[in-house]
CSV table of C-alpha atoms in Angstrom, one decimal:
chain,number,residue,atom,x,y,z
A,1,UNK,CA,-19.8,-6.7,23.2
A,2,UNK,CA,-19.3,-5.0,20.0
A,3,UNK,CA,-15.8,-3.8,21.4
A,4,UNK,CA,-14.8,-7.4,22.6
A,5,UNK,CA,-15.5,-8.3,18.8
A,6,UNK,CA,-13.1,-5.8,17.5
A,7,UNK,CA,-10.5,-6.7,19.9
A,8,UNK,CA,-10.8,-10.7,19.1
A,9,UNK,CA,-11.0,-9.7,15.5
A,10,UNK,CA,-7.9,-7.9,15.9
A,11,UNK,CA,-5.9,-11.0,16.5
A,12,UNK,CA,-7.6,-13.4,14.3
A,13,UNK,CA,-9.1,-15.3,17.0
A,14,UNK,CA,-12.8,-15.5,16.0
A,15,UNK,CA,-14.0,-18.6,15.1
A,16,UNK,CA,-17.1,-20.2,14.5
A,17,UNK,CA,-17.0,-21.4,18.0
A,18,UNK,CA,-16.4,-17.7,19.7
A,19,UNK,CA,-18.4,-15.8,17.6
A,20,UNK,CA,-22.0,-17.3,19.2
A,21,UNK,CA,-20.9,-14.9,22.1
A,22,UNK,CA,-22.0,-12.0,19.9
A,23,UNK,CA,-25.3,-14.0,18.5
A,24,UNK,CA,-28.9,-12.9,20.4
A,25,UNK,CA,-32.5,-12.9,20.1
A,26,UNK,CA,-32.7,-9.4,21.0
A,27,UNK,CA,-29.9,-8.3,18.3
A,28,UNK,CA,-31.3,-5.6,15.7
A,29,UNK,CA,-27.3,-4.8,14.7
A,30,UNK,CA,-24.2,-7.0,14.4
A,31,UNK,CA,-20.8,-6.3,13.1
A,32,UNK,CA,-18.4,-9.2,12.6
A,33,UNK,CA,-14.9,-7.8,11.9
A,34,UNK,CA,-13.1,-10.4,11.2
A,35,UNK,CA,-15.2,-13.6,8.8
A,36,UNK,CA,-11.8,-14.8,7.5
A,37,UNK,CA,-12.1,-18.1,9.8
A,38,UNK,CA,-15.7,-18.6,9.6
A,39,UNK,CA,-17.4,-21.2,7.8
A,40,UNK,CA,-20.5,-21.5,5.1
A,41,UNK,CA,-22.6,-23.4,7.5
A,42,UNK,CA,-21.9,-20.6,10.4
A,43,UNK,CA,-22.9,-17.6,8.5
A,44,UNK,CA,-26.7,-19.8,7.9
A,45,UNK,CA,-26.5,-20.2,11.5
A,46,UNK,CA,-25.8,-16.6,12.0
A,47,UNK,CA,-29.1,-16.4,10.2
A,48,UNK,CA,-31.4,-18.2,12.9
A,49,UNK,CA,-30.0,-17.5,16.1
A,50,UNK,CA,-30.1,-13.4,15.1
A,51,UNK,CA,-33.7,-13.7,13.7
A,52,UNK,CA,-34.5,-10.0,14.8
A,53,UNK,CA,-31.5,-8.9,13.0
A,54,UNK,CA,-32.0,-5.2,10.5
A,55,UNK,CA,-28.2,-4.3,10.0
A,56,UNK,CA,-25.4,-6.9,9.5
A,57,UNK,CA,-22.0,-6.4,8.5
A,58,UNK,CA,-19.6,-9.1,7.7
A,59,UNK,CA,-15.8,-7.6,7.0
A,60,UNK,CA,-13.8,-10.4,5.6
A,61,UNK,CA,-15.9,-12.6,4.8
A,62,UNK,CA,-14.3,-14.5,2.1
A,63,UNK,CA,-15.6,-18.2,2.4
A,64,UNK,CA,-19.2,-17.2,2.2
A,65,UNK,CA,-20.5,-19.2,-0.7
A,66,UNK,CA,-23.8,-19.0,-3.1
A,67,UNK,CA,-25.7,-21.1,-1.0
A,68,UNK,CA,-25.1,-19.2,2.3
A,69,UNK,CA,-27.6,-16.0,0.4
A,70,UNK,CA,-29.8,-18.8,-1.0
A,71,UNK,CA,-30.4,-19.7,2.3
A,72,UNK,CA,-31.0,-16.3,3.5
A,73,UNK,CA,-33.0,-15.5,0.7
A,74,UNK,CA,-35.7,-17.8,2.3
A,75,UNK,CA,-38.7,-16.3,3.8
A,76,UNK,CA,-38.5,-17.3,7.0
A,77,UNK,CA,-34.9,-15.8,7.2
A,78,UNK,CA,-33.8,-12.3,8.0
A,79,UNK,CA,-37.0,-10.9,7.7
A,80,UNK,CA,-36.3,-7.4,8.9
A,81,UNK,CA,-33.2,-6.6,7.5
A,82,UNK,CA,-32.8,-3.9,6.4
A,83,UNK,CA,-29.1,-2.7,5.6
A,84,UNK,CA,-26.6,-5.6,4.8
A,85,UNK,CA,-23.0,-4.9,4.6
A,86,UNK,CA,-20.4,-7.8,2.5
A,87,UNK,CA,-16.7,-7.2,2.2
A,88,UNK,CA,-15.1,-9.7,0.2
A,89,UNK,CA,-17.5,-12.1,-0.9
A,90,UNK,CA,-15.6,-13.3,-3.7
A,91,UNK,CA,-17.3,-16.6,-4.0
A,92,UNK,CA,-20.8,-15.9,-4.7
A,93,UNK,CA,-22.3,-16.3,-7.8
A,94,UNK,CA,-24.7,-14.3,-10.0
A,95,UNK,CA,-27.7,-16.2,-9.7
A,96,UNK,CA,-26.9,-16.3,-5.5
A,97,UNK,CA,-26.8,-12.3,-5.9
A,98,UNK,CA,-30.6,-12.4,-7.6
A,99,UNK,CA,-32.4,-14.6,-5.7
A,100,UNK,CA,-31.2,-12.9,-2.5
A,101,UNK,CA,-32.2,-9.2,-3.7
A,102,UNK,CA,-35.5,-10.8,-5.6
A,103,UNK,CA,-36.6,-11.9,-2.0
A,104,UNK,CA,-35.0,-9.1,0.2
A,105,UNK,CA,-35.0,-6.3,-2.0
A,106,UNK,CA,-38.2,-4.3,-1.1
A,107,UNK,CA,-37.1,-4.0,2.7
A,108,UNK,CA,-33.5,-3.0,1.9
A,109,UNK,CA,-32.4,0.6,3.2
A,110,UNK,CA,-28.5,-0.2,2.3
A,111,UNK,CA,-26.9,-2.8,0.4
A,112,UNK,CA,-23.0,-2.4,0.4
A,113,UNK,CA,-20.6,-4.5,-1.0
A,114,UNK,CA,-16.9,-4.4,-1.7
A,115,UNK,CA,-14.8,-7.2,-3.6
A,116,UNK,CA,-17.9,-9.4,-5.3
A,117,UNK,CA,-16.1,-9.7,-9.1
A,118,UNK,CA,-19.3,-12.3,-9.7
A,119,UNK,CA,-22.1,-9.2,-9.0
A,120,UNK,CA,-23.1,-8.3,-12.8
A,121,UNK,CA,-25.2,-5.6,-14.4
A,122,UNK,CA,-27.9,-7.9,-14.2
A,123,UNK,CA,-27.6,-8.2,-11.0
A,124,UNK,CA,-27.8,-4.5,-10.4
A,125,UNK,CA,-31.0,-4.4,-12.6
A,126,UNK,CA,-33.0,-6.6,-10.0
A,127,UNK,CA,-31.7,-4.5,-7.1
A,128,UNK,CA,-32.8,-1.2,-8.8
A,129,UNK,CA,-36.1,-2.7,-9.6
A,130,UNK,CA,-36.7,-4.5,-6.0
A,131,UNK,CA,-35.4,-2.0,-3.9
A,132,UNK,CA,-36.4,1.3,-4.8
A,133,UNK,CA,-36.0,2.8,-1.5
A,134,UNK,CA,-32.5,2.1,-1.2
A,135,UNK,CA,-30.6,5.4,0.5
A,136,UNK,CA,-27.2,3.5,0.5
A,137,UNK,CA,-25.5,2.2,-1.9
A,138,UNK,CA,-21.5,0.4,-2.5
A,139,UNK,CA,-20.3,-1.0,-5.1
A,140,UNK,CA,-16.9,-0.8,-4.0
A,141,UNK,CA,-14.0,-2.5,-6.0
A,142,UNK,CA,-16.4,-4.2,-8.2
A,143,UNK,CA,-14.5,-4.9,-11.5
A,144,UNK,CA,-17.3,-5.1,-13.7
A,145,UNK,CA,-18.8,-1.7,-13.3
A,146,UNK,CA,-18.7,0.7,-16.0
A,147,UNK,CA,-20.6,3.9,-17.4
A,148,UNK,CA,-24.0,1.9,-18.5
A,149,UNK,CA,-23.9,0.9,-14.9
A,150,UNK,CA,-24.7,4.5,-13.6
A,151,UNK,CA,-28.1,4.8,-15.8
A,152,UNK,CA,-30.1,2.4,-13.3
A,153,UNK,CA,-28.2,3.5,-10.5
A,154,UNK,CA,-29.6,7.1,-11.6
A,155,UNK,CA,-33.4,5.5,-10.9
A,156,UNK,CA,-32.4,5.4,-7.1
A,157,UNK,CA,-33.9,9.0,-6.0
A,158,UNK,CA,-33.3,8.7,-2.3
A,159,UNK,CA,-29.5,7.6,-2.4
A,160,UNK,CA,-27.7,9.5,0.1
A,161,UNK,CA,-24.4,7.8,0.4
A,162,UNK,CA,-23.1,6.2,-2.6
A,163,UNK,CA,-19.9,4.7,-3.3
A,164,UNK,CA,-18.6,3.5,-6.7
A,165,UNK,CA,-14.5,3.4,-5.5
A,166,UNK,CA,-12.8,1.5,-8.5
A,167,UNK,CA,-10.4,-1.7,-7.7
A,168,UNK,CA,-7.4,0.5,-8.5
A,169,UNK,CA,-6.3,-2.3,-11.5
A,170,UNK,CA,-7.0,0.6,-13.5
A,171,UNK,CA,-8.7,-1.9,-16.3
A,172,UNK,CA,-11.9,0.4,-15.8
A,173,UNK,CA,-13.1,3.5,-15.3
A,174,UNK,CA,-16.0,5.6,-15.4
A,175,UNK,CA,-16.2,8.2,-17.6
A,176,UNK,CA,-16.9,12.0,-17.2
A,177,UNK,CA,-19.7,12.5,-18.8
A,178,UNK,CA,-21.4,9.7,-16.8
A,179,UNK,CA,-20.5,11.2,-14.0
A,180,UNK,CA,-21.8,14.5,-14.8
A,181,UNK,CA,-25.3,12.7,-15.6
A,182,UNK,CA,-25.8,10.4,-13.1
A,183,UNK,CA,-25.3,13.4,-10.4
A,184,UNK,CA,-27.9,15.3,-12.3
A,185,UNK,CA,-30.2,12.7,-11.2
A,186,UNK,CA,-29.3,11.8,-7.3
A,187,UNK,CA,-26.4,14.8,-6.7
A,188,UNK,CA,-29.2,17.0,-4.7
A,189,UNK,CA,-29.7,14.5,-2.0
A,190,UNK,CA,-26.0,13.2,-1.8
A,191,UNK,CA,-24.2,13.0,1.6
A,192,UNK,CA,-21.3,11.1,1.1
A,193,UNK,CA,-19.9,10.5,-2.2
A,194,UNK,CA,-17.0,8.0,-2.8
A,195,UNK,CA,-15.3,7.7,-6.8
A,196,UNK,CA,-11.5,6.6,-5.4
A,197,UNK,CA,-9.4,5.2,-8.6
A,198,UNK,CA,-11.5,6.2,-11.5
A,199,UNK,CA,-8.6,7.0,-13.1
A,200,UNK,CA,-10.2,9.1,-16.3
A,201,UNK,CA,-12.0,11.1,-14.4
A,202,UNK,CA,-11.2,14.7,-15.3
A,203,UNK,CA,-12.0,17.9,-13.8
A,204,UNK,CA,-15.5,18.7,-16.0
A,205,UNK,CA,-17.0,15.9,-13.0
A,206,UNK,CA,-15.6,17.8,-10.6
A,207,UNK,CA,-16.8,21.1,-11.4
A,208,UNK,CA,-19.9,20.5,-13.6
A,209,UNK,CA,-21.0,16.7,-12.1
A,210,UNK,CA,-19.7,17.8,-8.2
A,211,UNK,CA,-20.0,21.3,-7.6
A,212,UNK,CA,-23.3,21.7,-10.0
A,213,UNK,CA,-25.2,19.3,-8.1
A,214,UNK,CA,-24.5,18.6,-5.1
A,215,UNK,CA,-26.5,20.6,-2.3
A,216,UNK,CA,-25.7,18.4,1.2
A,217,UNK,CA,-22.3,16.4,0.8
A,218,UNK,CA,-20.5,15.9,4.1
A,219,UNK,CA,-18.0,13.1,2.8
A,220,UNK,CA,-16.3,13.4,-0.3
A,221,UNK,CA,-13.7,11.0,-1.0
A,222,UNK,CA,-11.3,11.5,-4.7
A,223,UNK,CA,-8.5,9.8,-4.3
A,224,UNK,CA,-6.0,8.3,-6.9
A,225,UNK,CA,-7.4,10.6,-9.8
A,226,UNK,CA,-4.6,11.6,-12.0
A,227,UNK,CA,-6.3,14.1,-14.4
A,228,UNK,CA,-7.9,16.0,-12.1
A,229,UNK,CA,-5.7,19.6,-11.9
A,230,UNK,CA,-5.0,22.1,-9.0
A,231,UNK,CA,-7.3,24.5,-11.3
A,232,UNK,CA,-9.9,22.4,-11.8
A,233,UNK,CA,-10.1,21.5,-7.9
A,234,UNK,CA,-9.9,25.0,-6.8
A,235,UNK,CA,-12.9,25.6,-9.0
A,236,UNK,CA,-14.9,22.9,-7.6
A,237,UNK,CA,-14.4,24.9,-3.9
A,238,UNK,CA,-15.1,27.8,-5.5
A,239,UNK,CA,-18.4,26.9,-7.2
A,240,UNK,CA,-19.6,24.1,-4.8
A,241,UNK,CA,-22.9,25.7,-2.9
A,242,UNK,CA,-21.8,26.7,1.1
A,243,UNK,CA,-25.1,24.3,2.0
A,244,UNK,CA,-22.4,21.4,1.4
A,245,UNK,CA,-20.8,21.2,5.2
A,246,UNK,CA,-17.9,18.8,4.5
A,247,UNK,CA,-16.4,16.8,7.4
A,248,UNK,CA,-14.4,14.4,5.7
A,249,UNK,CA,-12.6,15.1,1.9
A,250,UNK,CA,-9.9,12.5,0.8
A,251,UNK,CA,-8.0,13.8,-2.1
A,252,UNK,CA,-4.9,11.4,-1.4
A,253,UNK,CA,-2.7,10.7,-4.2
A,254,UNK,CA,-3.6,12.7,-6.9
A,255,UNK,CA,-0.5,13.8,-7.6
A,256,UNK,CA,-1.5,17.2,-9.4
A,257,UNK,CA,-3.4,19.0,-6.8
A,258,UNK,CA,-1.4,22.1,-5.0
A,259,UNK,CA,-1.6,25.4,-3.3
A,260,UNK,CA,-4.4,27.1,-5.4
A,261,UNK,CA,-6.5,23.6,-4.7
A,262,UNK,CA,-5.6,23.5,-0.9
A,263,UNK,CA,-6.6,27.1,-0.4
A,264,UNK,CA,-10.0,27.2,-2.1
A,265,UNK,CA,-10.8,23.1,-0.3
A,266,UNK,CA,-9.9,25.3,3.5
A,267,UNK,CA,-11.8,28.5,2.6
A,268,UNK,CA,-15.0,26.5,1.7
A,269,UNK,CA,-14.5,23.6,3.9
A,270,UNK,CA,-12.0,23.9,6.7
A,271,UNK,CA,-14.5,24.8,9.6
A,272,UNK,CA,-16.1,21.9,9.3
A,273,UNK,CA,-13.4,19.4,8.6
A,274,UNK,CA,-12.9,16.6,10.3
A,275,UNK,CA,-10.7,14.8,8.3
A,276,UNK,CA,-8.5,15.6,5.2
A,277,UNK,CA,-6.4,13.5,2.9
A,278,UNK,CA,-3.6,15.3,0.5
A,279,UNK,CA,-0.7,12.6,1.0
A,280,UNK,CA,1.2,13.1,-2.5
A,281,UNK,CA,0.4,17.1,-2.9
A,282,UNK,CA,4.1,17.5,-3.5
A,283,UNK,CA,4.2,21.1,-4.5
A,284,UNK,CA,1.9,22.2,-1.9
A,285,UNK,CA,3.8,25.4,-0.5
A,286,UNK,CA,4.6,26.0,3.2
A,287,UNK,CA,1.9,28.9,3.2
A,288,UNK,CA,-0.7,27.3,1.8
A,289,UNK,CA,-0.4,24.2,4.8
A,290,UNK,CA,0.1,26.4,7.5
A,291,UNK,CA,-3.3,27.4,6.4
A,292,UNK,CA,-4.4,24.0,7.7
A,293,UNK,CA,-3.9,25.1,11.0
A,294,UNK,CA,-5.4,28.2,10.9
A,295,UNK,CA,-8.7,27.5,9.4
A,296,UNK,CA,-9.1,23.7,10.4
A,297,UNK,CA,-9.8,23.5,13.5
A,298,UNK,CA,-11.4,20.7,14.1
A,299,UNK,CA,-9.2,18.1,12.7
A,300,UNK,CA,-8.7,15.2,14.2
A,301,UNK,CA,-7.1,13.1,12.2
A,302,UNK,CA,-4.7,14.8,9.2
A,303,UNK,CA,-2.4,12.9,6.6
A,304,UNK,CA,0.0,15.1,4.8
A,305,UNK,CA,2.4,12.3,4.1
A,306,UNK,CA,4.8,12.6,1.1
A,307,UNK,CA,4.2,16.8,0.9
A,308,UNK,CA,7.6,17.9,0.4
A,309,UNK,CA,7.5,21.5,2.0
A,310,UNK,CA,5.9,20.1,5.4
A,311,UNK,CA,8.4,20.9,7.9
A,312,UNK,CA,9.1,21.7,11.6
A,313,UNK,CA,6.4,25.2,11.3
A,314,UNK,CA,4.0,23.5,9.5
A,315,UNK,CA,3.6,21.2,12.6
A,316,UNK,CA,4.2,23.4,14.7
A,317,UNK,CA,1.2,25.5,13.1
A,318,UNK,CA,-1.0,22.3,12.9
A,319,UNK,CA,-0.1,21.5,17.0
A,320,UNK,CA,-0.6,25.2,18.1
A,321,UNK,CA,-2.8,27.4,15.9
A,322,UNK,CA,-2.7,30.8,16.9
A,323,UNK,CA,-5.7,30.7,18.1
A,324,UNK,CA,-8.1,27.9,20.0
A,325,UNK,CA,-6.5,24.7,20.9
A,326,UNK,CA,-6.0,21.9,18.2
A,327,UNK,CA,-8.4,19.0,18.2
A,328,UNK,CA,-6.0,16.6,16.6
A,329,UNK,CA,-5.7,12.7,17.4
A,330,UNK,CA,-3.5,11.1,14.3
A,331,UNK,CA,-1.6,13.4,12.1
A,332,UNK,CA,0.2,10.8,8.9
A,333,UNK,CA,3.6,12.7,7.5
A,334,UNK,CA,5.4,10.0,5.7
A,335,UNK,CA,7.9,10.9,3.0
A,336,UNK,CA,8.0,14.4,4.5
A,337,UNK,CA,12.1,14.7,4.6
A,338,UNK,CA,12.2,17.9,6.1
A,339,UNK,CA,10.9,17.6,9.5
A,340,UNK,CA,14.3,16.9,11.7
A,341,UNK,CA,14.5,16.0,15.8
A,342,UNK,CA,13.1,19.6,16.7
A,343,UNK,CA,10.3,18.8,15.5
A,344,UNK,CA,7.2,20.5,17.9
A,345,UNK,CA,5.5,17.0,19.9
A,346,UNK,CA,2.3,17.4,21.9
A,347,UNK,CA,0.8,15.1,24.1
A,348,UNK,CA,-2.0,13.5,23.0
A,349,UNK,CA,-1.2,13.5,19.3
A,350,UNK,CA,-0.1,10.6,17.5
A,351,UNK,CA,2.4,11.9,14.7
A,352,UNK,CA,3.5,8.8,12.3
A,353,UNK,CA,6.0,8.8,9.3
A,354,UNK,CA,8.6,11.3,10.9
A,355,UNK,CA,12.0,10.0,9.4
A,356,UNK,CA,14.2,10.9,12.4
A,357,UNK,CA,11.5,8.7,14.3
A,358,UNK,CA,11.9,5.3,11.8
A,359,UNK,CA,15.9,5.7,12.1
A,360,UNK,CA,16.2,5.8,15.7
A,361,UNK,CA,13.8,2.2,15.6
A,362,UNK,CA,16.0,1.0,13.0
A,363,UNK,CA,19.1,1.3,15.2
């Protein structure tokens, strides 16, 4: 059912008619991918005809109103949730945000929420206090957050994931030395770690916050962080303990990372990597990304777009290592002018971006 969802949310089609089909008794998890059509009074249905419900996730779900988390603040609704997951619920108000975490706080595992301008420090001070057991946290693209944000945050010993991503208006932005404390609090337990667009972040949270912290990362996501250097990166890969077994780094778009940086990130990491993000590394050298290849094996999905020395060897190293068979599903090289029409192809691989590819569609 959960991949009919995804395929009606595709198109836009889920309405507050359609989307019963997904509603049960017996429902402990449900995902809606699409909320844009749905309606205050059907997310307080969603409420009683899921009773048994412990995870929801509503993507999209911009007409959700205050009253929709008054009502499901009530007792006798969602009583075993336990992880609740809100993109885009621009229309609830503070006191909406308190009552709900007053009442459903002490059972939450995971609160994450992305897009909620009206969520306040005071606001965060009730979820700290209610739900000390939290082990995931987002405050994703929530305007308000600055530095004296991260000392409560700092209470919540058993985080694992946590993800502060800025809204990229570039109004805000955490500060080093905030960093740097907050991850001497909760850094040791930290799997996934997300601080996209904090724009004065500088390379003192990478090597002293990161790298002298951290113990058990497997996601790390630092994209759109302009003062971080190639140095200061390849210090962080350097220093950061071999206990952290990285799957997934996103370091997109920080438009000073090279070579030295890509080196050190695939000698620590590239074992283990899943995924990796360096779209914008533009003086990356052709040596330093055929190392991808060599010492990533597991890749599947790669995005190099907009690195200026990828060219037909560098995919042809990423599509046939010289040793093993690549793993690769989706590999991203917009901007990359160099690749021409002999560019190596293997079946099975998706390669998107490649220039000679957009002029032939074009004609």
């Amino acid at each position: 059912m959960d991949r009919i969802c995804k395929i009606v949310s595709k198109t836009r089609n889920l309405t507050e008619e359609n989307v019963r089909l997904f509603y049960g008794v017996s429902n402990h998890s449900l995902v809606i991918y699409d909320s844009t059509n749905l309606q205050p009074d059907t997310f307080e249905t969603m409420a009683y005809l899921n009773p048994n419900l412990e995870q929801l996730a509503l993507h999209m779900c911009g007409r959700m109103e205050s009253r929709v988390l008054e009502h499901w603040a009530q007792q006798s609704q969602l009583q075993h949730i336990k992880r609740i997951e809100l993109l885009g619920p621009f229309l609830v108000r503070e006191e909406a945000w308190k009552l709900f975490l007053r009442e459903k706080g002490p059972q939450l595992t995971g609160f994450l929420i992305t897009n909620a301008p009206r969520f306040t420090r005071e606001c965060l001070d009730i979820l700290v206090e209610n739900a000390s057991q939290l082990q995931e946290l987002r405050l994703a693209e929530v305007n308000q957050i600055e530095d004296s944000w991260l000392e409560p945050i700092a209470q919540l010993t058993s985080l694992n994931n946590l993800d502060l991503a800025s809204d990229l208006s570039g109004r805000k932005s955490l500060s080093s030395a905030a960093v740097i404390d907050l991850l001497k609090a909760i850094g040791g337990n930290l799997a996934l770690l997300n601080l996209n667009g904090h724009e004065d972040l500088e390379d003192d949270a990478l090597t002293e916050g990161i790298a002298g912290n951290c113990q058990r990362l497997e996601e790390l996501h630092l994209r759109l962080l302009p003062m971080i250097t190639d140095a200061g990166v390849a210090t962080l890969f350097k220093d950061l303990p071999r206990t952290n077994r990285l799957t997934r780094i996103d370091m997109s778009r920080c438009h000073g990372l090279s070579s030295l940086a890509l080196t050190a990130l695939l000698d620590h990491s590239g074992a283990t990597l899943t995924f990796l993000g360096i779209n914008s590394w533009k003086d990356a050298d052709e040596m330093a990304l055929n190392g991808i290849g060599e010492k990533a094996k597991k890749l599947v999905e790669l995005d190099i777009g907009w690195c200026r020395n990828v060219n037909d060897l560098v995919i042809g190293s990423l599509l046939k290592p010289k040793k093993g068979r690549t793993q690769l599903k989706t590999l991203s090289c917009f901007g990359c002018n160099r690749i021409t029409n002999d560019c190596p192809r293997q079946i099975g691989v998706n390669i998107v971006g490649v220039e000679t590819d957009l002029r032939r569609q074009r004609l």
